[in-house]
């Protein structure tokens, strides 16, 4: 799995919490990557209308409040999917082998269950939860 999901959470949190207008370069500096990668992630978020920008102006804004933005929709946006599929099963097992013949059917329900649980969890968590955790973490580090 790539890092677009966690980078998107970073970007969205910064946009939400910053009092300043943030350029892709400012976001890249915080994330620790280059501005072109940030613009790629931003394009994914714009494609599903989670954020927007004005032509000719620097900066971005959220199109939903953080408490309305689920982690699942952010995940789907960054992975360009509409269903979590983390555990693909190899396709070329030997049909003449007693394990090879049945392994896909044996593991697929287990994988589907785990993926379903992850979808449910991400659907119940929001960007606001990430922001709250960020402030908790910052407070703990100060003490």
C-alpha atoms as an extended CHARMM CRD file, in Angstrom:
* protein
*
       143  EXT
         1         1  UNK       CA              0.0000000000        0.0000000000        0.0000000000  PROA      1               0.0000000000
         2         2  UNK       CA              1.2410000000        3.4880000000       -0.7670000000  PROA      2               0.0000000000
         3         3  UNK       CA              1.1780000000        6.5360000000        1.5070000000  PROA      3               0.0000000000
         4         4  UNK       CA             -1.4170000000        8.6550000000       -0.3340000000  PROA      4               0.0000000000
         5         5  UNK       CA             -4.0390000000        7.9930000000        2.3680000000  PROA      5               0.0000000000
         6         6  UNK       CA             -1.8650000000        9.1830000000        5.2560000000  PROA      6               0.0000000000
         7         7  UNK       CA             -0.5620000000       12.0970000000        3.1790000000  PROA      7               0.0000000000
         8         8  UNK       CA             -4.1660000000       13.0850000000        2.4040000000  PROA      8               0.0000000000
         9         9  UNK       CA             -5.0030000000       13.0310000000        6.1170000000  PROA      9               0.0000000000
        10        10  UNK       CA             -1.9780000000       15.2650000000        6.7550000000  PROA      10              0.0000000000
        11        11  UNK       CA             -3.0210000000       17.6770000000        3.9890000000  PROA      11              0.0000000000
        12        12  UNK       CA             -6.6600000000       17.8160000000        5.0520000000  PROA      12              0.0000000000
        13        13  UNK       CA             -5.7250000000       18.3550000000        8.6950000000  PROA      13              0.0000000000
        14        14  UNK       CA             -3.3970000000       21.2040000000        7.7720000000  PROA      14              0.0000000000
        15        15  UNK       CA             -6.0150000000       22.8470000000        5.5550000000  PROA      15              0.0000000000
        16        16  UNK       CA             -8.5910000000       22.5180000000        8.3140000000  PROA      16              0.0000000000
        17        17  UNK       CA             -6.4420000000       23.8310000000       11.1270000000  PROA      17              0.0000000000
        18        18  UNK       CA             -4.2350000000       26.4480000000        9.4640000000  PROA      18              0.0000000000
        19        19  UNK       CA             -5.1320000000       30.0960000000        9.7300000000  PROA      19              0.0000000000
        20        20  UNK       CA             -2.8620000000       30.7720000000        6.7470000000  PROA      20              0.0000000000
        21        21  UNK       CA             -3.4150000000       30.0440000000        3.0750000000  PROA      21              0.0000000000
        22        22  UNK       CA             -1.3280000000       26.9810000000        2.2710000000  PROA      22              0.0000000000
        23        23  UNK       CA              0.4030000000       26.3680000000       -1.0380000000  PROA      23              0.0000000000
        24        24  UNK       CA              1.3090000000       22.8990000000       -2.2550000000  PROA      24              0.0000000000
        25        25  UNK       CA              4.9300000000       23.7740000000       -1.3980000000  PROA      25              0.0000000000
        26        26  UNK       CA              4.0000000000       24.6400000000        2.2070000000  PROA      26              0.0000000000
        27        27  UNK       CA              2.0810000000       21.3630000000        2.4700000000  PROA      27              0.0000000000
        28        28  UNK       CA              5.0070000000       19.4640000000        0.9370000000  PROA      28              0.0000000000
        29        29  UNK       CA              7.3920000000       20.9580000000        3.4950000000  PROA      29              0.0000000000
        30        30  UNK       CA              5.1840000000       19.7430000000        6.3380000000  PROA      30              0.0000000000
        31        31  UNK       CA              4.6640000000       16.2860000000        4.8210000000  PROA      31              0.0000000000
        32        32  UNK       CA              8.3400000000       15.9310000000        3.9330000000  PROA      32              0.0000000000
        33        33  UNK       CA              7.8740000000       15.3180000000        0.2320000000  PROA      33              0.0000000000
        34        34  UNK       CA              7.8610000000       17.3150000000       -2.9760000000  PROA      34              0.0000000000
        35        35  UNK       CA              5.1300000000       19.6650000000       -4.1300000000  PROA      35              0.0000000000
        36        36  UNK       CA              4.3540000000       17.6250000000       -7.2520000000  PROA      36              0.0000000000
        37        37  UNK       CA              3.3940000000       14.6060000000       -5.0850000000  PROA      37              0.0000000000
        38        38  UNK       CA              1.2040000000       16.8700000000       -2.9510000000  PROA      38              0.0000000000
        39        39  UNK       CA             -0.5140000000       18.1790000000       -6.0910000000  PROA      39              0.0000000000
        40        40  UNK       CA             -1.2170000000       14.5750000000       -7.1840000000  PROA      40              0.0000000000
        41        41  UNK       CA             -2.8810000000       13.7900000000       -3.8480000000  PROA      41              0.0000000000
        42        42  UNK       CA             -4.7570000000       17.1020000000       -3.9370000000  PROA      42              0.0000000000
        43        43  UNK       CA             -6.0480000000       16.2520000000       -7.4260000000  PROA      43              0.0000000000
        44        44  UNK       CA             -7.4740000000       12.9890000000       -6.0550000000  PROA      44              0.0000000000
        45        45  UNK       CA             -9.2040000000       14.8770000000       -3.2380000000  PROA      45              0.0000000000
        46        46  UNK       CA            -10.5480000000       17.4730000000       -5.6890000000  PROA      46              0.0000000000
        47        47  UNK       CA            -11.8750000000       14.7190000000       -7.9810000000  PROA      47              0.0000000000
        48        48  UNK       CA            -14.3190000000       13.6480000000       -5.2650000000  PROA      48              0.0000000000
        49        49  UNK       CA            -15.0360000000       17.2280000000       -4.1780000000  PROA      49              0.0000000000
        50        50  UNK       CA            -13.4720000000       16.9730000000       -0.7110000000  PROA      50              0.0000000000
        51        51  UNK       CA            -11.4170000000       20.1240000000       -1.3230000000  PROA      51              0.0000000000
        52        52  UNK       CA            -11.3780000000       22.9780000000       -3.7960000000  PROA      52              0.0000000000
        53        53  UNK       CA             -9.2250000000       25.8760000000       -4.8740000000  PROA      53              0.0000000000
        54        54  UNK       CA             -9.7650000000       29.0490000000       -6.8460000000  PROA      54              0.0000000000
        55        55  UNK       CA             -8.1750000000       29.4930000000      -10.2400000000  PROA      55              0.0000000000
        56        56  UNK       CA             -5.2260000000       31.8620000000       -9.9840000000  PROA      56              0.0000000000
        57        57  UNK       CA             -5.1760000000       31.8890000000       -6.1730000000  PROA      57              0.0000000000
        58        58  UNK       CA             -2.9120000000       29.9720000000       -3.8310000000  PROA      58              0.0000000000
        59        59  UNK       CA             -4.5010000000       27.6880000000       -1.2700000000  PROA      59              0.0000000000
        60        60  UNK       CA             -7.2310000000       25.1560000000       -0.7220000000  PROA      60              0.0000000000
        61        61  UNK       CA            -10.3820000000       24.8280000000        1.3470000000  PROA      61              0.0000000000
        62        62  UNK       CA            -12.4030000000       21.9080000000        2.6560000000  PROA      62              0.0000000000
        63        63  UNK       CA            -15.7810000000       21.4090000000        1.0190000000  PROA      63              0.0000000000
        64        64  UNK       CA            -17.1390000000       19.5840000000        4.0760000000  PROA      64              0.0000000000
        65        65  UNK       CA            -16.5910000000       20.0280000000        7.7690000000  PROA      65              0.0000000000
        66        66  UNK       CA            -14.0330000000       17.6380000000        9.2940000000  PROA      66              0.0000000000
        67        67  UNK       CA            -16.7650000000       15.8740000000       11.2820000000  PROA      67              0.0000000000
        68        68  UNK       CA            -18.6460000000       15.0970000000        8.0440000000  PROA      68              0.0000000000
        69        69  UNK       CA            -15.6130000000       13.7620000000        6.1700000000  PROA      69              0.0000000000
        70        70  UNK       CA            -15.1870000000       10.0370000000        6.8270000000  PROA      70              0.0000000000
        71        71  UNK       CA            -11.8520000000        8.3130000000        6.6610000000  PROA      71              0.0000000000
        72        72  UNK       CA            -13.4410000000        5.7750000000        4.3230000000  PROA      72              0.0000000000
        73        73  UNK       CA            -14.2830000000        8.3850000000        1.6890000000  PROA      73              0.0000000000
        74        74  UNK       CA            -10.7670000000        9.8190000000        1.9910000000  PROA      74              0.0000000000
        75        75  UNK       CA             -9.3170000000        6.3190000000        1.6230000000  PROA      75              0.0000000000
        76        76  UNK       CA            -11.4860000000        5.6030000000       -1.4300000000  PROA      76              0.0000000000
        77        77  UNK       CA            -10.4480000000        8.9360000000       -2.9800000000  PROA      77              0.0000000000
        78        78  UNK       CA             -6.7400000000        8.3710000000       -2.5200000000  PROA      78              0.0000000000
        79        79  UNK       CA             -6.7850000000        4.7630000000       -3.6560000000  PROA      79              0.0000000000
        80        80  UNK       CA             -9.2250000000        5.4750000000       -6.5170000000  PROA      80              0.0000000000
        81        81  UNK       CA            -11.4580000000        2.5640000000       -5.5430000000  PROA      81              0.0000000000
        82        82  UNK       CA            -14.9310000000        2.0030000000       -4.1250000000  PROA      82              0.0000000000
        83        83  UNK       CA            -14.2450000000       -1.1880000000       -2.1770000000  PROA      83              0.0000000000
        84        84  UNK       CA            -11.3120000000       -2.1680000000        0.0240000000  PROA      84              0.0000000000
        85        85  UNK       CA             -9.3780000000       -5.1140000000       -1.3790000000  PROA      85              0.0000000000
        86        86  UNK       CA             -6.1640000000       -5.4880000000        0.5890000000  PROA      86              0.0000000000
        87        87  UNK       CA             -5.6700000000       -9.2210000000        0.2940000000  PROA      87              0.0000000000
        88        88  UNK       CA             -5.7240000000      -10.4540000000       -3.2810000000  PROA      88              0.0000000000
        89        89  UNK       CA             -5.4490000000      -14.2090000000       -3.6440000000  PROA      89              0.0000000000
        90        90  UNK       CA             -2.9280000000      -15.6110000000       -6.0950000000  PROA      90              0.0000000000
        91        91  UNK       CA             -4.6850000000      -16.8270000000       -9.2360000000  PROA      91              0.0000000000
        92        92  UNK       CA             -2.5340000000      -19.6320000000      -10.6250000000  PROA      92              0.0000000000
        93        93  UNK       CA             -2.6050000000      -22.3210000000       -7.9620000000  PROA      93              0.0000000000
        94        94  UNK       CA             -2.3820000000      -25.8860000000       -9.2040000000  PROA      94              0.0000000000
        95        95  UNK       CA             -5.8950000000      -27.3450000000       -9.6050000000  PROA      95              0.0000000000
        96        96  UNK       CA             -4.4510000000      -30.8580000000       -9.3010000000  PROA      96              0.0000000000
        97        97  UNK       CA             -3.1180000000      -30.1100000000       -5.7990000000  PROA      97              0.0000000000
        98        98  UNK       CA             -5.5940000000      -30.6400000000       -2.9330000000  PROA      98              0.0000000000
        99        99  UNK       CA             -4.5550000000      -27.3120000000       -1.3670000000  PROA      99              0.0000000000
       100       100  UNK       CA             -4.1810000000      -25.4380000000       -4.6530000000  PROA      100             0.0000000000
       101       101  UNK       CA             -7.6360000000      -26.5460000000       -5.7520000000  PROA      101             0.0000000000
       102       102  UNK       CA             -9.3710000000      -25.0650000000       -2.6770000000  PROA      102             0.0000000000
       103       103  UNK       CA             -7.1130000000      -22.3610000000       -1.2170000000  PROA      103             0.0000000000
       104       104  UNK       CA             -8.8990000000      -19.4360000000       -2.8710000000  PROA      104             0.0000000000
       105       105  UNK       CA            -12.2610000000      -20.5460000000       -1.4950000000  PROA      105             0.0000000000
       106       106  UNK       CA            -10.7070000000      -21.1760000000        1.9080000000  PROA      106             0.0000000000
       107       107  UNK       CA             -9.0820000000      -17.7710000000        2.3790000000  PROA      107             0.0000000000
       108       108  UNK       CA            -11.3920000000      -15.4710000000        0.3940000000  PROA      108             0.0000000000
       109       109  UNK       CA            -14.1640000000      -15.3460000000        3.0550000000  PROA      109             0.0000000000
       110       110  UNK       CA            -11.5940000000      -14.5820000000        5.7630000000  PROA      110             0.0000000000
       111       111  UNK       CA            -10.0510000000      -11.8050000000        3.7020000000  PROA      111             0.0000000000
       112       112  UNK       CA            -13.4710000000      -10.3930000000        2.7750000000  PROA      112             0.0000000000
       113       113  UNK       CA            -14.4610000000      -10.2980000000        6.4530000000  PROA      113             0.0000000000
       114       114  UNK       CA            -11.2890000000       -8.4250000000        7.4620000000  PROA      114             0.0000000000
       115       115  UNK       CA            -11.7480000000       -5.9360000000        4.6180000000  PROA      115             0.0000000000
       116       116  UNK       CA            -15.3940000000       -5.4260000000        5.5750000000  PROA      116             0.0000000000
       117       117  UNK       CA            -14.4420000000       -4.7290000000        9.1980000000  PROA      117             0.0000000000
       118       118  UNK       CA            -11.8670000000       -2.1680000000        8.0530000000  PROA      118             0.0000000000
       119       119  UNK       CA            -14.4630000000       -0.4520000000        5.8520000000  PROA      119             0.0000000000
       120       120  UNK       CA            -16.8820000000       -0.2560000000        8.7910000000  PROA      120             0.0000000000
       121       121  UNK       CA            -14.2060000000        1.1790000000       11.0700000000  PROA      121             0.0000000000
       122       122  UNK       CA            -13.0980000000        3.8120000000        8.5550000000  PROA      122             0.0000000000
       123       123  UNK       CA            -16.7330000000        4.7300000000        7.8550000000  PROA      123             0.0000000000
       124       124  UNK       CA            -17.2440000000        5.5340000000       11.5540000000  PROA      124             0.0000000000
       125       125  UNK       CA            -14.1340000000        7.6770000000       11.9080000000  PROA      125             0.0000000000
       126       126  UNK       CA            -13.7890000000       11.1830000000       10.5520000000  PROA      126             0.0000000000
       127       127  UNK       CA            -11.1790000000       13.7880000000        9.8250000000  PROA      127             0.0000000000
       128       128  UNK       CA            -12.3300000000       15.4320000000       13.0760000000  PROA      128             0.0000000000
       129       129  UNK       CA            -11.1380000000       12.3120000000       14.9370000000  PROA      129             0.0000000000
       130       130  UNK       CA             -7.7080000000       12.7280000000       13.3410000000  PROA      130             0.0000000000
       131       131  UNK       CA             -7.6440000000       16.3970000000       14.3350000000  PROA      131             0.0000000000
       132       132  UNK       CA             -8.6800000000       15.5710000000       17.9100000000  PROA      132             0.0000000000
       133       133  UNK       CA             -5.9410000000       12.9320000000       18.1100000000  PROA      133             0.0000000000
       134       134  UNK       CA             -3.4280000000       15.4410000000       16.7580000000  PROA      134             0.0000000000
       135       135  UNK       CA             -4.1970000000       17.9060000000       19.5530000000  PROA      135             0.0000000000
       136       136  UNK       CA             -4.1230000000       15.1140000000       22.1570000000  PROA      136             0.0000000000
       137       137  UNK       CA             -0.7480000000       13.9660000000       20.8680000000  PROA      137             0.0000000000
       138       138  UNK       CA              0.6390000000       17.5170000000       20.8620000000  PROA      138             0.0000000000
       139       139  UNK       CA             -0.5960000000       18.0740000000       24.4340000000  PROA      139             0.0000000000
       140       140  UNK       CA              0.9690000000       14.8250000000       25.6650000000  PROA      140             0.0000000000
       141       141  UNK       CA              4.3200000000       15.7040000000       24.0660000000  PROA      141             0.0000000000
       142       142  UNK       CA              4.3070000000       19.0910000000       25.8280000000  PROA      142             0.0000000000
       143       143  UNK       CA              3.7260000000       17.5670000000       29.2610000000  PROA      143             0.0000000000
